[in-house]
C-alpha positions as CSV (number, residue, x, y, z in Angstrom):
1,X,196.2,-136.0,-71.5
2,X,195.8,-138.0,-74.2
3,X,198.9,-140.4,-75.7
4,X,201.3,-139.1,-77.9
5,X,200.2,-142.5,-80.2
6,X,197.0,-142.2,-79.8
7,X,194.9,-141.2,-82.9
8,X,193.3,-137.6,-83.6
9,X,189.8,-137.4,-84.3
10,X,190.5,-136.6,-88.0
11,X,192.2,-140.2,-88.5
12,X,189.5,-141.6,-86.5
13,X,186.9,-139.9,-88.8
14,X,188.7,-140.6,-92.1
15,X,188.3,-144.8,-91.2
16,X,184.7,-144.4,-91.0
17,X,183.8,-145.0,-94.7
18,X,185.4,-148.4,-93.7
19,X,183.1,-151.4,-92.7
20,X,182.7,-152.4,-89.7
21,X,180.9,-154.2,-86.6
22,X,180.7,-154.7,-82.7
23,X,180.9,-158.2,-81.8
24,X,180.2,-159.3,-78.2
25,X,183.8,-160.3,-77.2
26,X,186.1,-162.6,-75.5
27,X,189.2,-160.4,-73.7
28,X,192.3,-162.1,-73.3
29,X,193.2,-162.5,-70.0
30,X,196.7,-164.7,-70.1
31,X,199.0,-165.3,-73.4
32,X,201.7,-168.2,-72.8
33,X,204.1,-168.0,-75.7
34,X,208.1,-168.5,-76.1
35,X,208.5,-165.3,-74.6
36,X,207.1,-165.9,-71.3
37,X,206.6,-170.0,-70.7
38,X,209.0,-170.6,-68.8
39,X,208.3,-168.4,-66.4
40,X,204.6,-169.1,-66.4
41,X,204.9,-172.6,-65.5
42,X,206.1,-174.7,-62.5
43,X,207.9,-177.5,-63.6
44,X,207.1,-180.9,-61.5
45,X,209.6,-183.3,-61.1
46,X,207.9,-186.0,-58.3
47,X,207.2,-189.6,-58.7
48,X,204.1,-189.7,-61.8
49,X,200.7,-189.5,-59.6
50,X,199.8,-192.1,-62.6
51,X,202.1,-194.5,-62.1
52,X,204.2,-193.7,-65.7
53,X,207.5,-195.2,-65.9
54,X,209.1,-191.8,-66.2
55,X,211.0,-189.3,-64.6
56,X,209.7,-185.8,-65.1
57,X,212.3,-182.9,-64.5
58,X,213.0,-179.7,-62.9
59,X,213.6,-176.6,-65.3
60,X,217.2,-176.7,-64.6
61,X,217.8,-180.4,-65.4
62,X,215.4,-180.1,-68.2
63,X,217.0,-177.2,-70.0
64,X,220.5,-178.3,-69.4
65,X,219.3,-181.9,-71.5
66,X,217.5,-180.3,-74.2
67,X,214.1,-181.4,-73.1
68,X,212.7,-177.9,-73.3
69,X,213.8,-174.7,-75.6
70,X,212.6,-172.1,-77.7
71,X,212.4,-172.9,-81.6
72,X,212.2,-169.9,-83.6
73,X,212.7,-166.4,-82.8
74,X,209.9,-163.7,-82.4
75,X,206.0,-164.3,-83.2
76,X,206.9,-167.4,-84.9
77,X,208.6,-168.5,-82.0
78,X,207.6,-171.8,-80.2
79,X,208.4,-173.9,-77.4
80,X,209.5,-177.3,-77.9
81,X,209.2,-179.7,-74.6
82,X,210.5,-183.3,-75.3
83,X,211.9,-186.6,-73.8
84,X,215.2,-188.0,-74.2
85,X,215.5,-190.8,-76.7
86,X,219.3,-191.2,-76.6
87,X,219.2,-193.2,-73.3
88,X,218.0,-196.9,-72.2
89,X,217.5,-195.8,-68.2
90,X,215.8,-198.8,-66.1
91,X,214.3,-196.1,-63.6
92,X,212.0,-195.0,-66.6
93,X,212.5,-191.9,-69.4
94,X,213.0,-188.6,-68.9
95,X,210.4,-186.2,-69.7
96,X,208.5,-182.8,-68.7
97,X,205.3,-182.1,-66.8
98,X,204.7,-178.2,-67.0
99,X,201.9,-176.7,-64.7
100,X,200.5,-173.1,-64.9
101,X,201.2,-170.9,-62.3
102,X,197.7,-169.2,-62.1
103,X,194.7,-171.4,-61.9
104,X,191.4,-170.7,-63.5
105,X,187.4,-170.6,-63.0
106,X,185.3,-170.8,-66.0
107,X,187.1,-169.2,-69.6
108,X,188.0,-169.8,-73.6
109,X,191.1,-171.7,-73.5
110,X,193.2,-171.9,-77.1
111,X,195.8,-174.3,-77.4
112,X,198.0,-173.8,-80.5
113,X,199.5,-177.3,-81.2
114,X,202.0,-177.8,-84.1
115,X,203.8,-181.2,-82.9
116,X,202.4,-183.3,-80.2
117,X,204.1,-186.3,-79.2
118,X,201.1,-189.2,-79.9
119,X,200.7,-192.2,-81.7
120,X,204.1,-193.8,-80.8
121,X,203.5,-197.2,-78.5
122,X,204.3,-196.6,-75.0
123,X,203.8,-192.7,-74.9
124,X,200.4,-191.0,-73.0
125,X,200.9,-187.2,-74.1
126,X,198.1,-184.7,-72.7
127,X,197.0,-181.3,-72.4
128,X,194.6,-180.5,-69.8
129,X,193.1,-178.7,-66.7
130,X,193.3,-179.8,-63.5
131,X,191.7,-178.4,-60.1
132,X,194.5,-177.5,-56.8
133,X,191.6,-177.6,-54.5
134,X,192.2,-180.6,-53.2
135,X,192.4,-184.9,-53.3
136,X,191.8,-185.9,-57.0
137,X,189.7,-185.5,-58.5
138,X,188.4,-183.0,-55.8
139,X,187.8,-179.5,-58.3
140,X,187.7,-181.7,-61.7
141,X,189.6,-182.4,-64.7
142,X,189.1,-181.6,-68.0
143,X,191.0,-183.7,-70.4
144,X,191.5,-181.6,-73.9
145,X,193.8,-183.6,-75.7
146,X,194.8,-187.2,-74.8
147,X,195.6,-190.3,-75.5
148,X,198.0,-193.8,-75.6
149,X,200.3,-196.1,-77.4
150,X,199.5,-195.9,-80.9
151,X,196.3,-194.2,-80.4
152,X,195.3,-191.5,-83.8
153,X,192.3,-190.1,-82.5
154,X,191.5,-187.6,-79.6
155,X,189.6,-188.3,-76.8
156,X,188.2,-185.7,-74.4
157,X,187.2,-186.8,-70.9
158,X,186.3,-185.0,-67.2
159,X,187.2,-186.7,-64.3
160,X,185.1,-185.5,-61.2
161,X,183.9,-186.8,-58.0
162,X,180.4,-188.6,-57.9
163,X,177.3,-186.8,-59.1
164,X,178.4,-185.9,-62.4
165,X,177.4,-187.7,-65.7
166,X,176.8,-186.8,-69.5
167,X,173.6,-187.4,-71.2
168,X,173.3,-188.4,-74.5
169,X,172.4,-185.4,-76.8
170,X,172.6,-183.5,-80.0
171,X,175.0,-180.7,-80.0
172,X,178.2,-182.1,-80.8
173,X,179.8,-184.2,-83.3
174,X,181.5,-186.5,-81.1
175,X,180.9,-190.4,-79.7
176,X,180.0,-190.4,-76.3
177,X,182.2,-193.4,-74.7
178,X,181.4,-193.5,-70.9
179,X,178.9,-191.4,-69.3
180,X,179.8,-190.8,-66.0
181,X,182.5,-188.6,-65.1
182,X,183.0,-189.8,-61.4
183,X,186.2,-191.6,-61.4
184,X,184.4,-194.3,-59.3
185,X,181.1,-194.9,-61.3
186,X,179.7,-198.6,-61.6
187,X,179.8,-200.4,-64.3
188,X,182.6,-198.1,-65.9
189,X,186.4,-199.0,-65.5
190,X,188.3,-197.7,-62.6
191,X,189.3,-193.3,-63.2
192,X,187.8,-193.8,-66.7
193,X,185.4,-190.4,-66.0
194,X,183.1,-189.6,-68.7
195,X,184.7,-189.2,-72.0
196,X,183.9,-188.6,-75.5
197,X,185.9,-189.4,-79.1
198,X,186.2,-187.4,-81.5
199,X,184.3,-187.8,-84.6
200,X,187.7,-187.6,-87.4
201,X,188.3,-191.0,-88.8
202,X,191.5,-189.9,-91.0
203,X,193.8,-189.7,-87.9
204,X,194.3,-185.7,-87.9
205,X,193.1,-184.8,-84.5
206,X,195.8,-186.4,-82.8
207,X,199.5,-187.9,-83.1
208,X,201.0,-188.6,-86.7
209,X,198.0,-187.3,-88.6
210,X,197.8,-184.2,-86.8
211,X,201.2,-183.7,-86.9
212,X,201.8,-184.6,-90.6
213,X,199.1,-181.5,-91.3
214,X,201.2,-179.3,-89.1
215,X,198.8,-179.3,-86.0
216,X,196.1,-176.9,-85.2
217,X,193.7,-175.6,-82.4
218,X,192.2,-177.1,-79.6
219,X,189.8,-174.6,-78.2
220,X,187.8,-175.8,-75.1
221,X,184.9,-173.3,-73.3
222,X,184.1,-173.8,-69.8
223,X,181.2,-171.8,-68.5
224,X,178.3,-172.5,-65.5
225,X,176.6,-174.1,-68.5
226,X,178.8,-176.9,-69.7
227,X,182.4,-177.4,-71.3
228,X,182.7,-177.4,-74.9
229,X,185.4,-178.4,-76.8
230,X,186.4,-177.8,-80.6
231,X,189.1,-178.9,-82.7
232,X,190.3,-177.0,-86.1
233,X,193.0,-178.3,-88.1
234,X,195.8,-176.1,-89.1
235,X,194.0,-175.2,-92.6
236,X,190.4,-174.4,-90.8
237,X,191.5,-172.0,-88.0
238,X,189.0,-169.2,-88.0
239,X,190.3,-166.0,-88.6
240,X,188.5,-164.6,-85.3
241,X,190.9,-166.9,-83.6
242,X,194.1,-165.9,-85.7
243,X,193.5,-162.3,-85.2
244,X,192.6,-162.5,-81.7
245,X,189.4,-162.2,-81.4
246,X,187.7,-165.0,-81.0
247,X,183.8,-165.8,-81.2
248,X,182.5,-169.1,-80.8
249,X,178.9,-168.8,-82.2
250,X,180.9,-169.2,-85.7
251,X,182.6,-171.8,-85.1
252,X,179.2,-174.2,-85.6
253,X,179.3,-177.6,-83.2
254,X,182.1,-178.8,-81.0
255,X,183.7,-181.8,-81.4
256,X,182.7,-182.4,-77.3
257,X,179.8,-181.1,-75.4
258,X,180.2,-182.3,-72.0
259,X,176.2,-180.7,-70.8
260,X,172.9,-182.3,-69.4
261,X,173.3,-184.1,-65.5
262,X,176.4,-182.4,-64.0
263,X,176.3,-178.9,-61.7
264,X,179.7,-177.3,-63.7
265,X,180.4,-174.7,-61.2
266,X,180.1,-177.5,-57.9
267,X,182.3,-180.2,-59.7
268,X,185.6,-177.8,-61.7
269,X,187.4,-175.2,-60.0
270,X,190.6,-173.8,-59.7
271,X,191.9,-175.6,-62.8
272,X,195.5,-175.1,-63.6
273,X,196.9,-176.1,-67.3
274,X,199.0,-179.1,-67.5
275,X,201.1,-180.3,-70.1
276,X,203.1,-183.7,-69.8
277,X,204.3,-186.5,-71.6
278,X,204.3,-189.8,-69.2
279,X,205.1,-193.5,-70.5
280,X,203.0,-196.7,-69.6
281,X,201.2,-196.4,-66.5
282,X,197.7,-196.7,-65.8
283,X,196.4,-196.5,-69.3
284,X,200.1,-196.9,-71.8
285,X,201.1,-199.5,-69.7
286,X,197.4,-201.2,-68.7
287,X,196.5,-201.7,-72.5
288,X,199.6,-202.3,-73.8
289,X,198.4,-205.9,-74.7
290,X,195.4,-204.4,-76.4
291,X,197.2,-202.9,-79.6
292,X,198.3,-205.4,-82.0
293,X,201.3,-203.1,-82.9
294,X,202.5,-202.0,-79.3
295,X,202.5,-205.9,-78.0
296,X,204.1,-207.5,-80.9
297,X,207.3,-204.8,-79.8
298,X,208.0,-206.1,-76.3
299,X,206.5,-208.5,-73.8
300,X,206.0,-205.0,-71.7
301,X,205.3,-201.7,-71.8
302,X,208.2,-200.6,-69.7
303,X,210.6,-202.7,-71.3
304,X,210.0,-201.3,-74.7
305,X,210.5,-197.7,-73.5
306,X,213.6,-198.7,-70.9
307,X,215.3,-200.6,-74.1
308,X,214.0,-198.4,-77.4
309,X,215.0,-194.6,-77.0
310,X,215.7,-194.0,-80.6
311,X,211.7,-194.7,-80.6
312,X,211.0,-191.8,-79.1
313,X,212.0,-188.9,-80.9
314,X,209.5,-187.7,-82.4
315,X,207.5,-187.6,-79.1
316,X,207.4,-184.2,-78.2
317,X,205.5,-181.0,-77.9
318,X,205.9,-178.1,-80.1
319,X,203.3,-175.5,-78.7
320,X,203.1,-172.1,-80.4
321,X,200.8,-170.4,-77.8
322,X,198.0,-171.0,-75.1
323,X,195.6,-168.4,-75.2
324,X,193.2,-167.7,-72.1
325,X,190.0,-165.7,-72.7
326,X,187.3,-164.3,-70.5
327,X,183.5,-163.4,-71.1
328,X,183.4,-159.5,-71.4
329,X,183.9,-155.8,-73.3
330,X,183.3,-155.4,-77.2
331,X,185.7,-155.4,-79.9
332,X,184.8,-153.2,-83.1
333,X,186.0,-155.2,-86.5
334,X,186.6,-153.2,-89.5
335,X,186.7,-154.6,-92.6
336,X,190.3,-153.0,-95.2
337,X,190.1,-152.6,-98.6
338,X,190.5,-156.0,-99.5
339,X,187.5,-157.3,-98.0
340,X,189.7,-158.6,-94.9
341,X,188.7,-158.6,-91.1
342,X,190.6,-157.3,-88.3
343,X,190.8,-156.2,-84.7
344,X,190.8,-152.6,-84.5
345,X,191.6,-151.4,-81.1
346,X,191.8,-148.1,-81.7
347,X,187.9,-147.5,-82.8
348,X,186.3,-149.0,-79.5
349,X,184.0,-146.9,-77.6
350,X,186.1,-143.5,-77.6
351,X,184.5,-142.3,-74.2
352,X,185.7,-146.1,-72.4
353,X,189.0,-146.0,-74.2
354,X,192.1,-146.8,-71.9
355,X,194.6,-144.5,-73.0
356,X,196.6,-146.1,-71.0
357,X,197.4,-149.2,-72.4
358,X,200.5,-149.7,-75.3
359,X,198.2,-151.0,-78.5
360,X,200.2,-151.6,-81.5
């Protein structure tokens, strides 16, 4: 029997003199928001794998400091995750790493970012993927959004084991910086993997900038093929991703194209979504000396964050979704009276139509 909701074939017939089109589509498979993060992610709170002179902590501690909570209320809703900058603790800061409870393999990954905590000397913010299959970097890592210190521009890197390099080619916008993604390559520093900068020059694809422009997308496809990742400032978000349906062969070229010696599907598996904020450690704290700002601020990296909390607050996370897609089904668009596209759920396929399912 057929929903009480669902609509006759009169209505279904009157929205035919409406435009519309089939598109090849993306399904969502996973939506992290403010209503369900918390419960979606395992919080870690071990010694930092990197060597960060932090302490990450466990969903209790962190909610009962403030370092994670909800900011808004419904769709607009989203979930801050910060460090505390009211205390000068010689053990290191206190901060959040945040892993996903299901892992992936292969998908369309949409990170909505409106405050990330970069650009402030001593911090190493990043959102990424990382493989549970076994030793790092046994399964791969894919870097989406990283950096140090008082770093403004994004840089995108995979970490694998050996056998997996980059080649120079065109496709993407982005500087390739090191080749080869094994974490042991010659003639590359040590864990440096094969990573590529993006090509903005005006600051906005990470830390300050991005966050004086209120953020944006960081959308990152990973199929057999390669792993492709684009950036869209708050202002230039596609509609197709807004409305959630999202096509990337409109999106023109990715910011990163990581493609042309490396077997994808033997080198990244079972990658689970990471956020974290560390401090110092093997890249904050190894090139400290190398930024002009950061060293004239303290001898140290770890002595600047032990003694400067009030430095920090502006080093958080403010994440209004993660959106996980997967290769499959169609989606009809239909175009209102205004000329605007949208998702309409209602007008797929009649005869495949899962009557089933709540739609709003």
């Amino acid at each position: 029997m057929v929903g009480r909701n669902a609509p006759s074939i009169f209505t279904i017939l009157a929205c035919s003199s409406l435009v519309s089109r089939t598109l090849a589509a993306y399904s969502l498979a996973d939506s992290y928001t403010a209503k369900n993060w918390v419960d979606s992610f395992l919080f870690f709170d071990q010694k930092d794998p990197t060597n960060g002179f932090v302490q990450y902590k466990d969903l209790a501690s962190a909610a009962k400091s403030g370092l994670i909570a909800i900011d808004g209320s419904g769709n607009s809703a989203a979930v801050y995750m910060g460090v505390d900058h009211t205390t000068k603790d010689p053990a290191g800061r206190a901060a959040i790493r945040i892993s996903s409870k299901k892992s992936y393999n292969h998908g369309l990954f949409i990170f909505d970012i409106e405050h990330n905590p970069g650009s402030i000397c001593g911090t190493w913010p990043a959102a990424w993927l990382l493989s549970n299959s076994g030793k790092w970097p046994v399964g791969g890592e894919i870097d989406i959004f990283e950096g140090a210190n008082d770093q403004t521009d994004n840089k995108m890197t995979l970490h694998t084991t050996s056998g997996c390099q980059i080649k120079p080619a065109t496709g993407f916008s982005g500087k390739i910086d090191t080749p080869n993604c094994d974490v042991n390559a010659q003639g590359q520093g040590k864990n440096m993997g094969c990573g590529i900068l993006h090509p903005m020059t005006n600051g906005q694809s990470f830390g300050r900038g991005m966050n004086a422009i209120g953020g944006g997308v960081y959308a990152t496809m990973w199929t057999s093929q390669d792993i492709r990742i684009y950036h869209f400032p708050r202002a230039l978000i596609p509609t197709d991703i807004t409305i959630g349906a999202p096509d990337p062969s409109k999106w023109g070229m990715p910011v990163a194209k990581f493609a042309g010696g490396c077997n994808i599907d033997q080198h990244f598996q079972n990658l689970n979504i990471i956020f974290n904020t560390a401090f110092c450690g093997d890249w904050a704290g190894e090139a400290w000396n190398s930024s002009t700002t950061c060293k004239a601020k303290a001898p140290s990296c770890e002595v600047f964050v032990r003694d400067n909390p009030e430095a920090f607050k502006e080093a958080y996370w403010m994440v209004r979704s993660v959106k996980v897609y997967q290769e499959g089904g169609k989606v009809m668009m239909r175009r209102n009276k205004v000329g605007e596209w949208f998702k309409d759920t209602w007008h797929k396929v009649i005869g495949d139509y899962d009557w089933s399912k709540d739609h709003h």
